[in-house]
Amino acid sequence: LLVDRRSMGERRLWTNRDPVALERNNLVSISQLVIKSVVDSSLRFGRQLDSDNTPLHQLFVVLDLALRHGLKTSRRLLLGKRELWDLLQNVEKFDHAASDITATVRDLTTVKTAAGRARAWVRLALMQKKLADYLKILVDNKDLIAEFYEPEALICSEEGVLLTGLLVSLNIVDCNLCLKEEDLDNQEGVIDLSYYLRRKEDIGRDDNNEVVEEKDINTVIDQKNYIEEMNRNLAANVTNLQARIESLTNTNALMREDLAINKKKIGTLQHENNSLNMEVEKQLNMANLSRVMKSEVEKYNDLDPKKENEIEDKLSDEKIAKSELEKELHLEIQMKAEMEMAMKLLEKDVHEKQDTIISLRSQLEDIKSINLEMYTKLAECEKSLTYKSDIIQKLEMKTVAMADTLQQLDQKFVDTEKSFSGSKTQNADLRSRVVESESKIVE
């Protein structure tokens, strides 16, 4: 229908009409219908189109036929056969944005042939929304395309400019295609034209009910997807909060252990402080005794000088011991104050952690309640979806029944028309007989 499989030399032999021009016109017309169908499906569903979309698949088939129309098939002496992929690789010389998709296609391991790489390049350019720009670069560069195409090819003619303008409308379409899952080396070149043909009976028919039902189903599906996404987010938040609660409980247990250890240390330090206080009191008593003894020594200066020197040495030793004990007491007092401060800080931190654990538990309860509400809403949406699908099936059955009744009515109408025409002929015969009988009576 779209492409004549004969060579250009055989097609030039046609003198009455130009079959190549008919091929170009057919390709442009089918491209216009397919592009319109792709844009309508994208606007109707309001989401990205994937590889399962039928109009998008047919668009790639039409583009492959259009780009290969008039491609030279003769082999070169050293470089071999010309391929479309060799032409598409030259686009990156004129537009640096094409270098990314060209490098991606070169690195594909699932595509083995040059035709498959050309198809992969077209799909990546469509996802990049620059397919029309790249094709315009090829159409404008006449010297480059003259090496790969015949003069009667679509790209070299005015239809190539028209096809470039049609492809601009695809910039509003979002596509999400997985090239590794498609068999790009062996692509079907057949287009189902039944999507674009309408019967006379379908023209002017009101499809508002079907559109409304389709919109309702799409809204229900969107709501279901939104609820599932919210459910996943809430489940992730619940797991995160549970992990935080576990970490906080572990830190709280560690803090309690540290608090018990610090209390034990404080008890031992208090015991040591009491013992040191007892020793300080003993030393003070000894100092008082030394003073008394010194006063007594002063009273009795007539004692032996050797004993006096011994007593003074003992007194100096007692003073040194007393100063050391006072220093130790001061250090113990400072350590006691620091430990009390640390105990207060630990108790404050423990209280704060307990408050955060309580708040997190309350948040967890709220999230659980929200999750239950989401589950109920999801169940309601699924029920409504099943109900609407049942209604749609019933309506389809009704439409089939109505179509059958319409066919029966049409058959009855045809039968009545036949009987009516037969009765007319009989009436005419009867009138003719009546006229003949009247004429005979008159005679």
Coordinates of C-alpha atoms in Angstrom, one line a residue, residues 53-393:
N53 CA 0.9 1.8 22.8
T54 CA -0.5 0.8 19.4
P55 CA -0.4 4.2 17.7
L56 CA 3.2 4.8 18.9
H57 CA 4.3 1.4 17.5
Q58 CA 2.6 2.3 14.1
L59 CA 4.4 5.7 14.2
F60 CA 7.7 4.0 14.4
V61 CA 6.8 1.7 11.5
V62 CA 5.7 4.7 9.3
L63 CA 8.9 6.6 10.2
D64 CA 11.0 3.6 9.3
L65 CA 9.2 3.4 5.9
A66 CA 9.6 7.2 5.3
L67 CA 13.3 7.3 6.2
R68 CA 14.0 4.2 4.0
H69 CA 12.0 5.6 1.0
G70 CA 14.4 6.0 -1.9
L71 CA 17.4 4.9 0.0
K72 CA 20.2 3.8 -2.3
T73 CA 20.8 0.0 -2.2
S74 CA 23.8 -0.2 -4.4
R75 CA 27.1 -1.3 -2.8
R76 CA 30.1 1.0 -2.6
L77 CA 33.5 -0.3 -3.6
L78 CA 35.3 -0.2 -0.3
L79 CA 32.6 0.9 2.3
G80 CA 30.0 -1.7 1.4
K81 CA 26.2 -1.2 1.4
R82 CA 24.7 2.1 2.3
E83 CA 22.6 2.0 5.5
L84 CA 20.3 4.5 7.2
W85 CA 22.4 4.2 10.4
D86 CA 25.4 5.7 8.6
L87 CA 23.3 8.7 7.7
L88 CA 21.9 9.2 11.2
Q89 CA 25.4 9.2 12.7
N90 CA 26.2 12.3 10.7
V91 CA 23.6 14.3 12.7
E92 CA 25.9 14.7 15.7
K93 CA 28.3 16.7 13.5
F94 CA 25.6 19.5 13.1
D95 CA 23.9 19.2 16.5
H96 CA 25.9 18.2 19.6
A97 CA 22.7 17.1 21.4
A98 CA 22.6 14.1 19.1
S99 CA 26.0 12.8 20.3
D100 CA 24.5 11.4 23.5
I101 CA 21.8 9.3 21.8
T102 CA 24.3 8.2 19.1
A103 CA 26.8 7.0 21.7
T104 CA 24.0 5.2 23.6
V105 CA 22.9 3.4 20.4
R106 CA 26.5 2.4 19.7
D107 CA 26.8 0.9 23.2
L108 CA 23.6 -1.2 22.9
T109 CA 24.4 -4.9 23.2
T110 CA 20.9 -6.2 22.3
V111 CA 21.0 -4.6 18.8
K112 CA 23.2 -6.3 16.2
T113 CA 22.2 -4.9 12.8
A114 CA 22.5 -1.4 11.4
A115 CA 18.7 -1.3 10.8
G116 CA 18.1 -2.0 14.5
R117 CA 20.5 0.8 15.5
A118 CA 18.6 3.2 13.2
R119 CA 15.3 2.3 14.8
A120 CA 16.8 2.7 18.3
W121 CA 18.2 6.1 17.3
V122 CA 14.7 7.2 16.2
R123 CA 13.2 6.1 19.5
L124 CA 15.8 7.9 21.6
A125 CA 15.4 11.1 19.5
L126 CA 11.6 10.9 20.1
M127 CA 12.1 10.6 23.8
Q128 CA 14.6 13.5 23.6
K129 CA 11.8 15.5 21.8
K130 CA 14.2 16.6 19.1
L131 CA 13.3 14.2 16.3
A132 CA 11.8 17.0 14.1
D133 CA 15.0 19.1 14.6
Y134 CA 17.2 16.3 13.6
L135 CA 15.1 15.4 10.5
K136 CA 15.2 19.1 9.5
I137 CA 19.0 19.1 9.7
L138 CA 19.0 16.2 7.2
V139 CA 16.4 17.8 4.9
D140 CA 18.3 21.1 4.8
N141 CA 21.6 19.4 4.1
K142 CA 21.1 18.4 0.4
D143 CA 24.6 17.3 -0.3
L144 CA 24.6 14.8 2.5
I145 CA 21.3 13.2 1.7
A146 CA 22.2 13.1 -2.0
E147 CA 24.9 10.5 -1.2
F148 CA 22.3 8.2 0.5
Y149 CA 19.0 8.8 -1.4
E150 CA 17.7 8.8 -4.9
P151 CA 16.5 12.1 -6.3
E152 CA 12.8 10.9 -6.1
A153 CA 13.1 10.0 -2.4
L154 CA 10.7 11.5 0.2
I155 CA 13.5 13.2 2.2
C156 CA 14.8 14.9 -1.0
S157 CA 11.3 16.2 -2.0
E158 CA 8.8 18.7 -0.6
E159 CA 7.1 16.0 1.3
G160 CA 10.2 15.7 3.5
V161 CA 9.6 19.3 4.6
L162 CA 5.9 18.5 5.2
L163 CA 6.9 15.4 7.3
T164 CA 9.3 17.5 9.4
G165 CA 6.5 20.0 10.2
L166 CA 4.2 17.1 11.2
L167 CA 6.8 15.7 13.6
V168 CA 7.0 19.0 15.5
S169 CA 3.7 18.2 17.1
L170 CA 5.3 15.1 18.8
N171 CA 7.3 17.4 21.1
I172 CA 4.4 17.5 23.5
V173 CA 4.3 13.7 23.8
D174 CA 6.2 12.1 26.7
C175 CA 7.5 8.6 25.9
N176 CA 9.1 6.0 28.1
L177 CA 10.6 3.2 26.0
C178 CA 12.8 0.3 27.0
L179 CA 15.1 -0.5 24.1
K180 CA 16.5 -3.6 25.6
E181 CA 13.1 -5.4 25.7
E182 CA 12.3 -4.7 22.0
D183 CA 13.4 -6.8 19.0
L184 CA 14.6 -3.8 16.9
D185 CA 16.5 -6.0 14.4
N186 CA 13.3 -7.6 13.2
Q187 CA 10.5 -5.1 13.1
E188 CA 7.2 -5.6 11.4
G189 CA 6.5 -3.2 8.5
V190 CA 2.7 -3.6 8.5
I191 CA 0.3 -0.9 9.6
D192 CA -3.3 -1.7 10.6
L193 CA -5.4 1.0 8.9
S194 CA -8.6 -0.1 10.6
Y195 CA -7.8 2.4 13.4
Y196 CA -8.1 5.2 11.0
L197 CA -11.1 4.1 8.9
R198 CA -14.7 4.9 9.8
R199 CA -17.9 3.6 8.5
K200 CA -20.7 5.8 7.3
E201 CA -22.9 4.6 10.2
D202 CA -20.2 5.8 12.7
I203 CA -20.1 9.4 11.4
G204 CA -22.0 11.7 13.7
R205 CA -22.5 9.1 16.4
D206 CA -22.4 10.5 20.0
D207 CA -19.7 8.8 22.1
N208 CA -20.1 11.0 25.1
N209 CA -21.1 8.1 27.4
E210 CA -18.0 6.0 26.4
V211 CA -15.7 9.0 26.9
V212 CA -17.3 9.7 30.3
E213 CA -16.9 6.1 31.4
E214 CA -13.3 6.0 30.2
K215 CA -12.6 9.2 32.1
D216 CA -14.1 7.7 35.2
I217 CA -12.0 4.6 34.9
N218 CA -8.9 6.7 34.4
T219 CA -9.7 8.7 37.5
V220 CA -10.2 5.6 39.5
I221 CA -7.0 4.1 38.3
D222 CA -5.1 7.4 39.1
Q223 CA -6.6 7.4 42.6
K224 CA -5.7 3.8 43.1
N225 CA -2.1 4.5 42.0
Y226 CA -2.0 7.6 44.3
I227 CA -3.2 5.6 47.2
E228 CA -0.8 2.8 46.6
E229 CA 2.1 5.4 46.4
M230 CA 0.9 7.0 49.6
N231 CA 0.7 3.5 51.2
R232 CA 4.3 2.8 50.2
N233 CA 5.5 6.1 51.6
L234 CA 3.6 5.6 54.8
A235 CA 5.1 2.0 55.1
A236 CA 8.6 3.5 54.6
N237 CA 7.9 6.2 57.2
V238 CA 6.7 3.5 59.6
T239 CA 9.8 1.4 59.2
N240 CA 12.0 4.5 59.6
L241 CA 10.2 5.5 62.8
Q242 CA 10.4 2.0 64.1
A243 CA 14.1 2.0 63.4
R244 CA 14.5 5.3 65.2
I245 CA 12.5 4.0 68.2
E246 CA 14.7 1.0 68.4
S247 CA 17.8 3.1 68.3
L248 CA 16.4 5.5 70.9
T249 CA 15.5 2.6 73.2
N250 CA 19.0 1.2 72.8
T251 CA 20.5 4.6 73.6
N252 CA 18.1 5.0 76.5
A253 CA 19.2 1.6 77.9
L254 CA 22.9 2.6 77.5
M255 CA 22.2 6.0 79.2
R256 CA 20.5 4.2 82.1
E257 CA 23.5 1.9 82.4
D258 CA 25.8 4.9 82.3
L259 CA 23.6 6.6 84.9
A260 CA 23.8 3.5 87.2
I261 CA 27.6 3.3 86.8
N262 CA 27.9 7.0 87.5
K263 CA 25.8 6.7 90.6
K264 CA 28.1 3.9 91.8
K265 CA 31.1 6.1 91.1
I266 CA 29.5 9.0 93.0
G267 CA 28.8 6.7 96.0
T268 CA 32.4 5.5 96.0
L269 CA 33.6 9.1 95.7
Q270 CA 31.4 10.2 98.5
H271 CA 32.8 7.4 100.7
E272 CA 36.3 8.4 99.8
N273 CA 35.4 12.0 100.5
N274 CA 34.1 11.1 103.9
S275 CA 37.3 9.1 104.6
L276 CA 39.3 12.1 103.5
N277 CA 37.3 14.4 105.7
M278 CA 38.0 12.1 108.7
E279 CA 41.7 12.2 107.8
V280 CA 41.6 16.0 107.5
E281 CA 40.0 16.2 110.9
K282 CA 42.7 13.9 112.3
Q283 CA 45.3 16.1 110.7
L284 CA 43.7 19.2 112.1
N285 CA 43.7 17.6 115.5
M286 CA 47.4 16.8 115.0
A287 CA 48.0 20.4 114.0
N288 CA 46.3 21.6 117.1
L289 CA 48.4 19.2 119.1
S290 CA 51.5 20.5 117.4
R291 CA 50.5 24.0 118.2
V292 CA 50.0 23.1 121.8
M293 CA 53.3 21.3 121.7
K294 CA 55.0 24.3 120.1
S295 CA 53.6 26.6 122.8
E296 CA 54.8 24.2 125.4
V297 CA 58.2 24.2 123.6
E298 CA 58.3 27.9 123.7
K299 CA 57.5 27.8 127.4
Y300 CA 60.2 25.4 128.0
N301 CA 63.1 26.9 126.1
D302 CA 65.5 25.5 128.5
L303 CA 65.1 22.0 127.0
D304 CA 67.7 20.2 125.0
P305 CA 68.3 21.8 121.6
K306 CA 68.5 18.4 119.8
K307 CA 65.0 17.5 121.0
E308 CA 63.8 20.9 119.9
N309 CA 65.2 20.3 116.4
E310 CA 63.4 17.0 116.1
I311 CA 60.2 18.5 117.2
E312 CA 60.5 21.2 114.6
D313 CA 61.2 18.6 111.9
K314 CA 58.2 16.7 112.9
L315 CA 56.1 19.9 112.8
S316 CA 57.3 20.8 109.3
D317 CA 56.5 17.3 108.1
E318 CA 53.0 17.6 109.6
K319 CA 52.5 20.9 107.8
I320 CA 53.6 19.4 104.4
A321 CA 51.2 16.4 104.9
K322 CA 48.4 18.8 105.9
S323 CA 48.9 20.9 102.7
E324 CA 48.9 17.7 100.5
L325 CA 45.7 16.6 102.2
E326 CA 44.1 19.9 101.6
K327 CA 45.0 19.7 97.9
E328 CA 43.5 16.3 97.6
L329 CA 40.4 17.4 99.4
H330 CA 40.0 20.3 97.0
L331 CA 40.4 18.0 94.0
E332 CA 37.8 15.6 95.4
I333 CA 35.4 18.5 96.0
Q334 CA 35.8 19.6 92.3
M335 CA 35.3 16.0 91.1
K336 CA 32.2 15.7 93.2
A337 CA 30.8 18.9 91.7
E338 CA 31.6 17.7 88.1
M339 CA 30.0 14.3 88.8
E340 CA 26.8 16.0 90.1
M341 CA 26.7 18.2 87.0
A342 CA 27.1 15.1 84.8
M343 CA 24.4 13.4 86.7
K344 CA 22.0 16.3 86.1
L345 CA 22.8 16.4 82.4
L346 CA 22.3 12.6 82.1
E347 CA 19.0 12.8 83.8
K348 CA 17.9 15.7 81.6
D349 CA 19.0 13.8 78.4
V350 CA 17.1 10.7 79.6
H351 CA 13.9 12.7 80.1
E352 CA 14.3 14.3 76.7
K353 CA 14.8 10.9 75.1
Q354 CA 11.7 9.6 76.9
D355 CA 9.7 12.5 75.6
T356 CA 10.9 11.9 72.0
I357 CA 10.0 8.2 72.3
I358 CA 6.5 9.1 73.5
S359 CA 6.0 11.6 70.6
L360 CA 7.3 9.0 68.1
R361 CA 4.9 6.4 69.4
S362 CA 2.1 8.9 69.0
Q363 CA 3.2 9.6 65.4
L364 CA 3.4 5.9 64.8
E365 CA -0.2 5.4 66.0
D366 CA -1.3 8.3 63.8
I367 CA 0.5 6.8 60.7
K368 CA -1.1 3.4 61.5
S369 CA -4.6 5.0 61.5
I370 CA -3.8 6.9 58.3
N371 CA -2.6 3.6 56.8
L372 CA -5.9 1.9 57.8
E373 CA -7.9 4.8 56.2
M374 CA -5.8 4.4 53.0
Y375 CA -6.5 0.7 52.9
T376 CA -10.2 1.3 53.3
K377 CA -10.2 3.9 50.6
L378 CA -8.2 1.6 48.3
A379 CA -10.8 -1.2 48.9
E380 CA -13.6 1.2 48.1
C381 CA -11.9 2.3 44.9
E382 CA -11.3 -1.3 43.9
K383 CA -15.0 -2.0 44.6
S384 CA -16.1 1.0 42.5
L385 CA -13.7 -0.1 39.8
T386 CA -15.1 -3.6 39.7
Y387 CA -18.6 -2.2 39.8
K388 CA -17.9 0.2 36.9
S389 CA -16.2 -2.6 34.9
D390 CA -19.3 -4.8 35.4
I391 CA -21.5 -1.9 34.2
I392 CA -19.2 -1.5 31.2
Q393 CA -19.6 -5.2 30.4

